[in-house]
mmCIF file of C-alpha atoms in Angstrom:
data_model
loop_
_atom_site.group_PDB
_atom_site.id
_atom_site.type_symbol
_atom_site.label_atom_id
_atom_site.label_comp_id
_atom_site.label_asym_id
_atom_site.label_seq_id
_atom_site.Cartn_x
_atom_site.Cartn_y
_atom_site.Cartn_z
ATOM 1 C CA MET D 1 -37.079 1.073 18.735
ATOM 2 C CA ASP D 2 -39.536 0.350 15.448
ATOM 3 C CA PHE D 3 -38.281 -1.913 13.290
ATOM 4 C CA SER D 4 -41.341 -1.936 10.642
ATOM 5 C CA LEU D 5 -40.944 0.579 7.461
ATOM 6 C CA ASN D 6 -42.993 3.731 7.798
ATOM 7 C CA GLU D 7 -45.399 4.923 5.498
ATOM 8 C CA ASP D 8 -42.798 6.743 2.862
ATOM 9 C CA GLN D 9 -40.722 3.889 3.180
ATOM 10 C CA ARG D 10 -43.012 1.852 1.814
ATOM 11 C CA ALA D 11 -43.869 3.899 -0.921
ATOM 12 C CA ILE D 12 -39.805 3.700 -2.333
ATOM 13 C CA GLN D 13 -39.588 0.008 -1.727
ATOM 14 C CA ASP D 14 -43.126 -0.665 -3.547
ATOM 15 C CA MET D 15 -41.461 2.230 -6.784
ATOM 16 C CA ALA D 16 -38.019 0.584 -6.799
ATOM 17 C CA ARG D 17 -39.390 -3.047 -7.374
ATOM 18 C CA ALA D 18 -42.284 -1.569 -10.045
ATOM 19 C CA PHE D 19 -39.287 -0.416 -11.656
ATOM 20 C CA THR D 20 -36.748 -3.949 -11.303
ATOM 21 C CA ALA D 21 -39.987 -5.936 -13.234
ATOM 22 C CA ASP D 22 -40.668 -3.229 -15.542
ATOM 23 C CA LYS D 23 -37.071 -2.263 -16.598
ATOM 24 C CA ILE D 24 -34.234 -4.694 -15.100
ATOM 25 C CA THR D 25 -35.518 -8.370 -14.002
ATOM 26 C CA PRO D 26 -37.289 -8.542 -18.062
ATOM 27 C CA GLU D 27 -33.294 -7.687 -19.438
ATOM 28 C CA ALA D 28 -30.868 -9.114 -16.831
ATOM 29 C CA HIS D 29 -29.833 -11.693 -18.610
ATOM 30 C CA LYS D 30 -29.239 -10.689 -21.887
ATOM 31 C CA TRP D 31 -26.515 -7.379 -20.358
ATOM 32 C CA ASP D 32 -25.212 -10.357 -18.957
ATOM 33 C CA GLU D 33 -24.763 -12.777 -21.823
ATOM 34 C CA GLU D 34 -23.624 -9.929 -24.523
ATOM 35 C CA LYS D 35 -21.628 -7.970 -21.199
ATOM 36 C CA ILE D 36 -23.681 -4.612 -21.613
ATOM 37 C CA TRP D 37 -24.384 -1.321 -19.645
ATOM 38 C CA PRO D 38 -27.581 -0.442 -19.372
ATOM 39 C CA ARG D 39 -27.299 3.279 -20.554
ATOM 40 C CA ALA D 40 -30.325 4.043 -20.972
ATOM 41 C CA VAL D 41 -32.133 2.592 -17.972
ATOM 42 C CA ALA D 42 -29.643 3.469 -15.164
ATOM 43 C CA LYS D 43 -30.881 6.832 -17.374
ATOM 44 C CA GLU D 44 -34.447 6.495 -15.991
ATOM 45 C CA ALA D 45 -33.044 5.169 -12.777
ATOM 46 C CA GLY D 46 -32.272 8.409 -12.475
ATOM 47 C CA ASP D 47 -35.184 10.396 -12.948
ATOM 48 C CA LEU D 48 -36.509 8.807 -10.403
ATOM 49 C CA GLY D 49 -34.090 9.854 -7.922
ATOM 50 C CA PHE D 50 -32.368 6.743 -8.018
ATOM 51 C CA GLY D 51 -28.936 8.790 -8.831
ATOM 52 C CA SER D 52 -28.929 10.962 -5.502
ATOM 53 C CA ILE D 53 -30.762 9.226 -3.378
ATOM 54 C CA TYR D 54 -28.906 10.789 0.017
ATOM 55 C CA VAL D 55 -27.088 13.634 -1.949
ATOM 56 C CA SER D 56 -28.370 16.203 -0.356
ATOM 57 C CA GLU D 57 -31.757 18.307 -1.656
ATOM 58 C CA GLU D 58 -29.690 21.847 -1.607
ATOM 59 C CA SER D 59 -27.424 20.265 -4.156
ATOM 60 C CA GLY D 60 -31.377 18.602 -6.066
ATOM 61 C CA GLY D 61 -30.512 15.890 -4.563
ATOM 62 C CA CYS D 62 -33.776 13.404 -2.563
ATOM 63 C CA GLY D 63 -32.122 14.114 0.487
ATOM 64 C CA LEU D 64 -32.525 10.562 1.578
ATOM 65 C CA SER D 65 -31.518 8.935 4.656
ATOM 66 C CA ARG D 66 -29.267 5.789 4.093
ATOM 67 C CA VAL D 67 -32.061 3.147 5.570
ATOM 68 C CA GLU D 68 -34.524 4.221 1.837
ATOM 69 C CA SER D 69 -30.702 3.592 0.223
ATOM 70 C CA VAL D 70 -30.844 -0.122 1.155
ATOM 71 C CA LEU D 71 -34.405 -0.252 0.850
ATOM 72 C CA ILE D 72 -33.339 0.966 -3.163
ATOM 73 C CA PHE D 73 -30.606 -1.459 -4.325
ATOM 74 C CA GLU D 74 -31.956 -4.273 -2.569
ATOM 75 C CA GLN D 75 -35.043 -4.088 -4.727
ATOM 76 C CA LEU D 76 -33.116 -2.986 -8.186
ATOM 77 C CA SER D 77 -30.416 -6.168 -6.880
ATOM 78 C CA GLN D 78 -32.994 -8.388 -7.288
ATOM 79 C CA GLY D 79 -32.701 -7.751 -11.334
ATOM 80 C CA CYS D 80 -29.355 -7.346 -11.131
ATOM 81 C CA PRO D 81 -27.540 -7.147 -8.655
ATOM 82 C CA SER D 82 -24.311 -5.975 -10.900
ATOM 83 C CA THR D 83 -26.654 -3.148 -12.546
ATOM 84 C CA ALA D 84 -27.832 -1.690 -9.183
ATOM 85 C CA ALA D 85 -23.379 -1.674 -7.631
ATOM 86 C CA MET D 86 -22.769 0.265 -10.312
ATOM 87 C CA ILE D 87 -26.086 2.689 -8.967
ATOM 88 C CA SER D 88 -24.370 1.874 -5.511
ATOM 89 C CA ILE D 89 -21.170 3.623 -6.742
ATOM 90 C CA HIS D 90 -22.682 6.260 -8.436
ATOM 91 C CA ASN D 91 -24.241 7.254 -5.800
ATOM 92 C CA MET D 92 -20.887 6.876 -3.661
ATOM 93 C CA ALA D 93 -19.279 8.526 -5.394
ATOM 94 C CA THR D 94 -21.486 11.904 -6.036
ATOM 95 C CA TRP D 95 -22.429 11.851 -1.867
ATOM 96 C CA MET D 96 -18.649 12.810 -1.252
ATOM 97 C CA ILE D 97 -18.209 15.903 -4.613
ATOM 98 C CA ASP D 98 -21.779 16.597 -2.457
ATOM 99 C CA GLU D 99 -20.397 16.400 1.339
ATOM 100 C CA PHE D 100 -16.688 17.365 0.653
ATOM 101 C CA GLY D 101 -16.308 19.393 -2.773
ATOM 102 C CA THR D 102 -16.927 23.172 -2.841
ATOM 103 C CA GLU D 103 -20.157 25.670 -3.878
ATOM 104 C CA ASP D 104 -18.410 25.294 -6.891
ATOM 105 C CA GLN D 105 -17.878 21.932 -7.414
ATOM 106 C CA ARG D 106 -21.575 21.911 -6.404
ATOM 107 C CA GLU D 107 -22.875 23.805 -9.461
ATOM 108 C CA ARG D 108 -20.510 22.794 -11.904
ATOM 109 C CA PHE D 109 -20.509 18.739 -11.344
ATOM 110 C CA ILE D 110 -24.075 17.975 -9.110
ATOM 111 C CA GLY D 111 -26.472 18.948 -12.120
ATOM 112 C CA ASP D 112 -25.955 15.990 -14.215
ATOM 113 C CA LEU D 113 -24.823 13.254 -12.029
ATOM 114 C CA ILE D 114 -28.419 13.412 -10.162
ATOM 115 C CA THR D 115 -30.220 12.961 -13.098
ATOM 116 C CA LEU D 116 -27.588 10.012 -14.253
ATOM 117 C CA ASP D 117 -26.845 12.021 -17.440
ATOM 118 C CA LYS D 118 -23.904 11.860 -16.545
ATOM 119 C CA MET D 119 -22.054 8.534 -14.095
ATOM 120 C CA ALA D 120 -19.745 8.752 -11.750
ATOM 121 C CA SER D 121 -17.060 6.659 -10.737
ATOM 122 C CA TYR D 122 -14.444 5.793 -7.201
ATOM 123 C CA CYS D 123 -10.832 4.866 -7.832
ATOM 124 C CA LEU D 124 -9.440 3.588 -4.561
ATOM 125 C CA THR D 125 -7.318 0.250 -5.285
ATOM 126 C CA GLU D 126 -4.843 0.337 -6.924
ATOM 127 C CA PRO D 127 -2.524 -2.857 -8.804
ATOM 128 C CA GLY D 128 -0.135 -2.090 -5.449
ATOM 129 C CA ALA D 129 -2.794 -1.178 -2.957
ATOM 130 C CA GLY D 130 -5.448 -3.176 -2.208
ATOM 131 C CA SER D 131 -6.548 -3.666 1.010
ATOM 132 C CA ASP D 132 -3.868 -1.169 2.306
ATOM 133 C CA ALA D 133 -5.477 1.626 0.615
ATOM 134 C CA ALA D 134 -3.061 4.034 2.482
ATOM 135 C CA ALA D 135 0.007 2.950 0.594
ATOM 136 C CA LEU D 136 -1.148 4.075 -3.420
ATOM 137 C CA LYS D 137 1.347 5.003 -5.011
ATOM 138 C CA THR D 138 -1.355 7.731 -7.979
ATOM 139 C CA LYS D 139 0.742 10.855 -6.830
ATOM 140 C CA ALA D 140 -0.654 14.439 -7.568
ATOM 141 C CA VAL D 141 2.000 17.382 -7.659
ATOM 142 C CA ARG D 142 1.008 21.100 -7.351
ATOM 143 C CA ASP D 143 2.020 23.094 -10.753
ATOM 144 C CA GLY D 144 0.624 26.138 -10.227
ATOM 145 C CA ASP D 145 -3.038 26.848 -10.750
ATOM 146 C CA ASP D 146 -3.136 22.781 -11.688
ATOM 147 C CA TYR D 147 -2.737 19.705 -10.169
ATOM 148 C CA VAL D 148 -0.606 16.678 -12.454
ATOM 149 C CA LEU D 149 -1.498 13.081 -12.393
ATOM 150 C CA ASN D 150 0.729 10.080 -12.716
ATOM 151 C CA GLY D 151 0.085 6.628 -11.337
ATOM 152 C CA ALA D 152 -2.923 4.064 -11.863
ATOM 153 C CA LYS D 153 -6.160 2.428 -10.649
ATOM 154 C CA ALA D 154 -7.356 -0.924 -10.958
ATOM 155 C CA PHE D 155 -10.867 -2.510 -10.375
ATOM 156 C CA ILE D 156 -12.924 0.150 -11.063
ATOM 157 C CA SER D 157 -16.705 0.312 -12.078
ATOM 158 C CA GLY D 158 -17.834 2.612 -15.222
ATOM 159 C CA ALA D 159 -13.650 3.183 -16.280
ATOM 160 C CA ASP D 160 -14.355 4.878 -19.448
ATOM 161 C CA GLU D 161 -18.140 5.217 -19.832
ATOM 162 C CA SER D 162 -18.125 7.062 -16.565
ATOM 163 C CA GLU D 163 -17.272 10.959 -17.042
ATOM 164 C CA ILE D 164 -16.602 11.746 -13.476
ATOM 165 C CA TYR D 165 -13.633 10.178 -11.749
ATOM 166 C CA ILE D 166 -13.032 10.470 -7.761
ATOM 167 C CA VAL D 167 -9.277 9.957 -7.714
ATOM 168 C CA MET D 168 -7.888 9.424 -4.625
ATOM 169 C CA ALA D 169 -3.884 9.877 -4.948
ATOM 170 C CA ARG D 170 -0.654 11.070 -2.708
ATOM 171 C CA THR D 171 0.376 14.189 -2.204
ATOM 172 C CA SER D 172 2.842 13.696 0.232
ATOM 173 C CA ASP D 173 4.794 10.984 1.592
ATOM 174 C CA ASP D 174 3.029 10.957 4.606
ATOM 175 C CA GLY D 175 0.853 8.241 5.227
ATOM 176 C CA ALA D 176 -2.497 7.935 4.904
ATOM 177 C CA ARG D 177 -2.472 11.773 5.909
ATOM 178 C CA GLY D 178 -0.750 12.177 2.636
ATOM 179 C CA ILE D 179 -3.632 11.515 0.396
ATOM 180 C CA SER D 180 -5.878 13.409 -0.536
ATOM 181 C CA CYS D 181 -9.426 13.594 -3.090
ATOM 182 C CA PHE D 182 -9.527 14.559 -6.875
ATOM 183 C CA ILE D 183 -12.309 15.217 -9.660
ATOM 184 C CA VAL D 184 -11.737 14.197 -12.698
ATOM 185 C CA GLU D 185 -13.091 14.345 -16.427
ATOM 186 C CA LYS D 186 -13.513 12.263 -19.109
ATOM 187 C CA GLY D 187 -11.394 13.411 -21.481
ATOM 188 C CA THR D 188 -9.156 14.965 -19.410
ATOM 189 C CA PRO D 189 -6.261 14.497 -21.574
ATOM 190 C CA GLY D 190 -4.040 12.351 -20.457
ATOM 191 C CA LEU D 191 -6.303 9.726 -18.548
ATOM 192 C CA SER D 192 -6.872 6.569 -20.291
ATOM 193 C CA PHE D 193 -7.963 3.307 -20.035
ATOM 194 C CA GLY D 194 -7.304 -0.626 -20.138
ATOM 195 C CA ALA D 195 -9.082 -3.222 -21.807
ATOM 196 C CA GLN D 196 -11.631 -4.331 -20.596
ATOM 197 C CA GLU D 197 -11.779 -7.254 -17.434
ATOM 198 C CA LYS D 198 -12.906 -10.557 -17.897
ATOM 199 C CA LYS D 199 -14.802 -11.009 -14.905
ATOM 200 C CA LEU D 200 -16.423 -14.350 -13.729
ATOM 201 C CA GLY D 201 -19.886 -11.895 -12.838
ATOM 202 C CA TRP D 202 -20.870 -8.070 -12.765
ATOM 203 C CA HIS D 203 -21.015 -8.308 -16.595
ATOM 204 C CA SER D 204 -23.652 -5.708 -17.212
ATOM 205 C CA GLN D 205 -20.997 -2.919 -15.645
ATOM 206 C CA PRO D 206 -17.830 -2.380 -17.184
ATOM 207 C CA THR D 207 -14.271 -3.428 -15.435
ATOM 208 C CA ALA D 208 -11.605 -1.740 -16.096
ATOM 209 C CA SER D 209 -7.388 0.333 -15.498
ATOM 210 C CA VAL D 210 -7.564 4.352 -15.018
ATOM 211 C CA MET D 211 -4.286 5.641 -16.156
ATOM 212 C CA PHE D 212 -2.986 9.011 -15.774
ATOM 213 C CA ASP D 213 -0.178 9.829 -18.056
ATOM 214 C CA ASP D 214 0.792 14.069 -16.359
ATOM 215 C CA CYS D 215 -3.202 14.120 -16.132
ATOM 216 C CA ARG D 216 -2.926 17.720 -15.540
ATOM 217 C CA ILE D 217 -6.569 19.118 -13.837
ATOM 218 C CA PRO D 218 -7.522 22.423 -11.954
ATOM 219 C CA ALA D 219 -6.445 22.770 -9.011
ATOM 220 C CA ALA D 220 -10.454 23.667 -7.952
ATOM 221 C CA ASN D 221 -10.907 20.073 -8.269
ATOM 222 C CA LEU D 222 -9.077 19.315 -4.886
ATOM 223 C CA VAL D 223 -12.074 17.754 -2.771
ATOM 224 C CA GLY D 224 -11.412 19.421 1.248
ATOM 225 C CA LYS D 225 -8.373 19.918 1.652
ATOM 226 C CA GLU D 226 -4.693 18.795 0.844
ATOM 227 C CA GLY D 227 -4.171 15.269 3.417
ATOM 228 C CA GLN D 228 -7.938 14.817 3.499
ATOM 229 C CA GLY D 229 -8.748 12.314 0.983
ATOM 230 C CA PHE D 230 -8.281 8.996 2.912
ATOM 231 C CA LYS D 231 -10.784 10.256 5.687
ATOM 232 C CA ILE D 232 -12.299 11.197 2.295
ATOM 233 C CA ALA D 233 -12.512 7.525 0.304
ATOM 234 C CA MET D 234 -13.151 6.173 4.266
ATOM 235 C CA ALA D 235 -16.489 8.119 4.744
ATOM 236 C CA GLY D 236 -17.992 7.165 0.678
ATOM 237 C CA LEU D 237 -17.464 3.364 1.947
ATOM 238 C CA ASP D 238 -19.135 3.324 4.963
ATOM 239 C CA GLY D 239 -22.636 4.316 2.682
ATOM 240 C CA GLY D 240 -20.439 2.254 0.132
ATOM 241 C CA ARG D 241 -20.857 -0.867 2.182
ATOM 242 C CA LEU D 242 -24.060 -0.350 3.388
ATOM 243 C CA ASN D 243 -25.399 -0.625 -0.086
ATOM 244 C CA ILE D 244 -23.749 -3.809 -1.684
ATOM 245 C CA ALA D 245 -25.163 -5.829 1.423
ATOM 246 C CA ALA D 246 -28.297 -4.439 0.467
ATOM 247 C CA CYS D 247 -27.631 -5.743 -3.448
ATOM 248 C CA SER D 248 -26.156 -9.415 -1.512
ATOM 249 C CA VAL D 249 -29.088 -9.592 0.226
ATOM 250 C CA GLY D 250 -31.934 -8.279 -2.985
ATOM 251 C CA GLY D 251 -29.974 -11.044 -5.055
ATOM 252 C CA ALA D 252 -30.434 -13.834 -1.711
ATOM 253 C CA GLN D 253 -33.728 -12.729 -2.020
ATOM 254 C CA ARG D 254 -34.420 -13.392 -5.372
ATOM 255 C CA ALA D 255 -32.664 -16.437 -4.919
ATOM 256 C CA LEU D 256 -34.572 -17.889 -1.791
ATOM 257 C CA ASP D 257 -37.981 -17.002 -3.795
ATOM 258 C CA GLU D 258 -36.737 -18.678 -7.091
ATOM 259 C CA ALA D 259 -35.599 -22.252 -5.067
ATOM 260 C CA ILE D 260 -39.338 -21.883 -3.007
ATOM 261 C CA THR D 261 -40.918 -22.066 -6.924
ATOM 262 C CA TYR D 262 -38.467 -23.619 -8.216
ATOM 263 C CA THR D 263 -38.859 -26.609 -5.222
ATOM 264 C CA LYS D 264 -42.659 -26.649 -5.546
ATOM 265 C CA ASP D 265 -42.432 -27.545 -9.581
ATOM 266 C CA ARG D 266 -39.854 -30.136 -9.030
ATOM 267 C CA LYS D 267 -41.521 -33.025 -8.486
ATOM 268 C CA GLN D 268 -39.390 -36.664 -7.879
ATOM 269 C CA PHE D 269 -40.347 -39.582 -6.647
ATOM 270 C CA GLY D 270 -44.226 -39.818 -6.898
ATOM 271 C CA LYS D 271 -43.983 -36.123 -5.406
ATOM 272 C CA SER D 272 -42.702 -32.056 -5.067
ATOM 273 C CA ILE D 273 -39.496 -32.172 -3.434
ATOM 274 C CA SER D 274 -40.395 -29.311 -1.329
ATOM 275 C CA SER D 275 -42.463 -31.722 0.278
ATOM 276 C CA PHE D 276 -39.123 -33.216 1.937
ATOM 277 C CA GLN D 277 -38.460 -32.118 5.348
ATOM 278 C CA ALA D 278 -34.653 -32.328 3.962
ATOM 279 C CA THR D 279 -35.910 -29.599 1.560
ATOM 280 C CA GLN D 280 -38.239 -27.714 4.275
ATOM 281 C CA PHE D 281 -35.636 -27.311 6.476
ATOM 282 C CA LYS D 282 -33.364 -26.089 4.097
ATOM 283 C CA LEU D 283 -35.606 -22.859 2.707
ATOM 284 C CA ALA D 284 -35.912 -22.471 6.327
ATOM 285 C CA ASP D 285 -32.442 -22.057 7.505
ATOM 286 C CA MET D 286 -31.941 -19.670 3.757
ATOM 287 C CA ALA D 287 -34.833 -17.706 5.018
ATOM 288 C CA THR D 288 -34.802 -16.788 8.600
ATOM 289 C CA ASP D 289 -29.851 -16.215 7.536
ATOM 290 C CA LEU D 290 -31.414 -13.476 5.328
ATOM 291 C CA GLU D 291 -33.734 -12.081 7.061
ATOM 292 C CA ALA D 292 -31.156 -11.376 10.177
ATOM 293 C CA ALA D 293 -28.554 -9.969 8.038
ATOM 294 C CA ARG D 294 -31.474 -8.087 6.504
ATOM 295 C CA LEU D 295 -32.089 -6.237 9.716
ATOM 296 C CA LEU D 296 -28.352 -5.620 10.781
ATOM 297 C CA LEU D 297 -28.502 -3.986 7.708
ATOM 298 C CA TYR D 298 -31.481 -2.022 8.345
ATOM 299 C CA ALA D 299 -29.907 -1.256 11.827
ATOM 300 C CA ALA D 300 -26.828 0.182 10.275
ATOM 301 C CA ALA D 301 -27.530 2.254 7.704
ATOM 302 C CA GLN D 302 -29.426 3.778 10.693
ATOM 303 C CA LYS D 303 -26.405 4.476 12.826
ATOM 304 C CA VAL D 304 -24.691 5.809 9.501
ATOM 305 C CA SER D 305 -28.149 8.099 8.949
ATOM 306 C CA ASN D 306 -27.584 9.441 12.029
ATOM 307 C CA LYS D 307 -23.561 9.538 12.823
ATOM 308 C CA GLU D 308 -23.857 7.708 15.780
ATOM 309 C CA PRO D 309 -20.494 6.193 18.023
ATOM 310 C CA GLY D 310 -19.666 3.305 16.287
ATOM 311 C CA ALA D 311 -21.227 4.068 13.360
ATOM 312 C CA GLY D 312 -17.849 2.542 10.419
ATOM 313 C CA ALA D 313 -17.633 -0.924 12.704
ATOM 314 C CA ALA D 314 -22.094 -1.100 12.438
ATOM 315 C CA ALA D 315 -22.045 -1.096 8.418
ATOM 316 C CA ALA D 316 -18.633 -3.233 8.665
ATOM 317 C CA MET D 317 -20.036 -5.688 10.054
ATOM 318 C CA ALA D 318 -24.075 -5.789 8.024
ATOM 319 C CA LYS D 319 -21.781 -5.966 4.558
ATOM 320 C CA ARG D 320 -19.421 -8.734 6.109
ATOM 321 C CA LEU D 321 -22.815 -11.122 7.473
ATOM 322 C CA ALA D 322 -24.890 -9.343 4.165
ATOM 323 C CA THR D 323 -22.766 -10.609 1.500
ATOM 324 C CA ASP D 324 -20.792 -13.877 3.261
ATOM 325 C CA THR D 325 -24.841 -14.678 3.477
ATOM 326 C CA GLY D 326 -26.198 -13.609 0.954
ATOM 327 C CA PHE D 327 -23.788 -15.645 -0.950
ATOM 328 C CA ASP D 328 -24.505 -18.926 0.992
ATOM 329 C CA VAL D 329 -28.324 -18.548 0.723
ATOM 330 C CA VAL D 330 -27.599 -18.564 -3.612
ATOM 331 C CA ASN D 331 -24.925 -21.145 -3.015
ATOM 332 C CA ASN D 332 -27.839 -23.294 -1.593
ATOM 333 C CA ALA D 333 -30.433 -22.324 -3.533
ATOM 334 C CA LEU D 334 -28.547 -23.427 -6.665
ATOM 335 C CA GLN D 335 -27.721 -26.784 -4.597
ATOM 336 C CA LEU D 336 -31.876 -26.519 -4.739
ATOM 337 C CA HIS D 337 -32.316 -26.542 -8.703
ATOM 338 C CA GLY D 338 -30.258 -29.717 -9.272
ATOM 339 C CA GLY D 339 -28.515 -29.284 -11.980
ATOM 340 C CA TYR D 340 -31.078 -26.959 -13.683
ATOM 341 C CA GLY D 341 -29.715 -24.139 -11.374
ATOM 342 C CA TYR D 342 -26.481 -25.045 -13.125
ATOM 343 C CA LEU D 343 -27.123 -23.480 -15.915
ATOM 344 C CA MET D 344 -27.885 -20.025 -18.164
ATOM 345 C CA ASP D 345 -31.525 -20.717 -18.917
ATOM 346 C CA TYR D 346 -32.704 -20.768 -14.864
ATOM 347 C CA PRO D 347 -31.145 -16.394 -12.736
ATOM 348 C CA ILE D 348 -29.508 -18.792 -9.723
ATOM 349 C CA GLU D 349 -25.677 -19.037 -11.810
ATOM 350 C CA ARG D 350 -26.175 -14.914 -12.953
ATOM 351 C CA ILE D 351 -27.184 -13.630 -9.339
ATOM 352 C CA LEU D 352 -24.178 -16.123 -8.326
ATOM 353 C CA ARG D 353 -21.565 -14.851 -10.236
ATOM 354 C CA ASP D 354 -22.255 -11.417 -9.285
ATOM 355 C CA LEU D 355 -22.628 -11.780 -5.235
ATOM 356 C CA ARG D 356 -19.198 -13.882 -4.932
ATOM 357 C CA VAL D 357 -17.642 -9.959 -5.491
ATOM 358 C CA HIS D 358 -19.580 -8.380 -3.025
ATOM 359 C CA GLN D 359 -17.234 -10.805 -0.589
ATOM 360 C CA ILE D 360 -14.440 -8.669 -2.345
ATOM 361 C CA LEU D 361 -15.460 -4.698 -3.069
ATOM 362 C CA GLU D 362 -15.951 -2.039 -0.978
ATOM 363 C CA GLY D 363 -12.697 -3.853 1.082
ATOM 364 C CA THR D 364 -12.693 -7.744 2.089
ATOM 365 C CA ASN D 365 -14.639 -9.451 4.442
ATOM 366 C CA GLU D 366 -11.197 -10.112 5.807
ATOM 367 C CA ILE D 367 -11.555 -6.349 6.446
ATOM 368 C CA MET D 368 -14.842 -5.966 7.141
ATOM 369 C CA ARG D 369 -13.283 -8.246 9.943
ATOM 370 C CA VAL D 370 -10.637 -5.999 11.872
ATOM 371 C CA VAL D 371 -12.421 -2.935 11.171
ATOM 372 C CA ILE D 372 -14.793 -4.446 13.365
ATOM 373 C CA SER D 373 -12.357 -5.273 16.612
ATOM 374 C CA ARG D 374 -10.534 -2.597 16.212
ATOM 375 C CA ASP D 375 -13.254 -0.894 17.261
ATOM 376 C CA LEU D 376 -14.130 -3.352 20.105
ATOM 377 C CA LEU D 377 -11.103 -3.145 21.220
ATOM 378 C CA LYS D 378 -10.551 0.427 21.536
ATOM 379 C CA ASP D 379 -9.679 2.484 25.015
#
């Protein structure tokens, strides 16, 4: 058992940290305030390999493990959790094509995705199918050499910005076994997008409904076989949960660092508030809780990489703990800033708004408890 990073992992971590400090942190406030998706910066991230972190080397990706992935997203999110999360979703969707797609699909789609010249979005959630994902109603009906899709997806990150959409649709009425996975390209007739959602956070990335109205796609865009879609969707979410957990850890680390600096500088009653034991104990608890979440995340990432038994439950544990802890740490950092923490002049309130949704997406933390308990109670 080794809790230290190897030389290559430290180098990857340092590269992500330097990129964040140079390209993300200085602009994050503007992206949030003006609701800008920083496409050019995302492309620069792609040039470093951050668009294909765990896509296989055979397909042109980096071929790294989930451990390196969480290291990267932990650093990117210290600058902007919203931007880091969008790149995370792109990685998940791109990996799904690489892992479950055909050679033809890899050749047609992967090349532009790994460089982030094109972006990919993940389309599972529907207005009536959130936590009960297997209840989705979007249909795909075979018609000769095509499938025709009808239905709608909700809360899709990258909607109308991404060029590729990984879509879960029903090909039979057999519950979860009746769901299949498809690749839909932007510009396909019948594909349209709703108005951009007005959100609490995640302002740097677009979020909207994705709609299919007799949207005809080639049968060659079916990923895997009919009926394998739910399995593919859940496999993607294991990695997605790790990445979003990493975004929470990174955002919380930034908030903790900001709180340490602020409490050293802020003076009340004739001395720095960091000299008060109440402040010191609060910072100590924040750091301890965050480190515990980080270590669980790294361990879960290793299990998912090694495809160990119980890896899905480990990813759920890491997601649940890291996102709950991350939000609590940021909330405590805001409290330590007092009234200043509530102002947009400081990054704390932006991080707080961005991290709140992490407890909801990629499976709510209540669903994470369902996943964990099922694993504990299985025969």
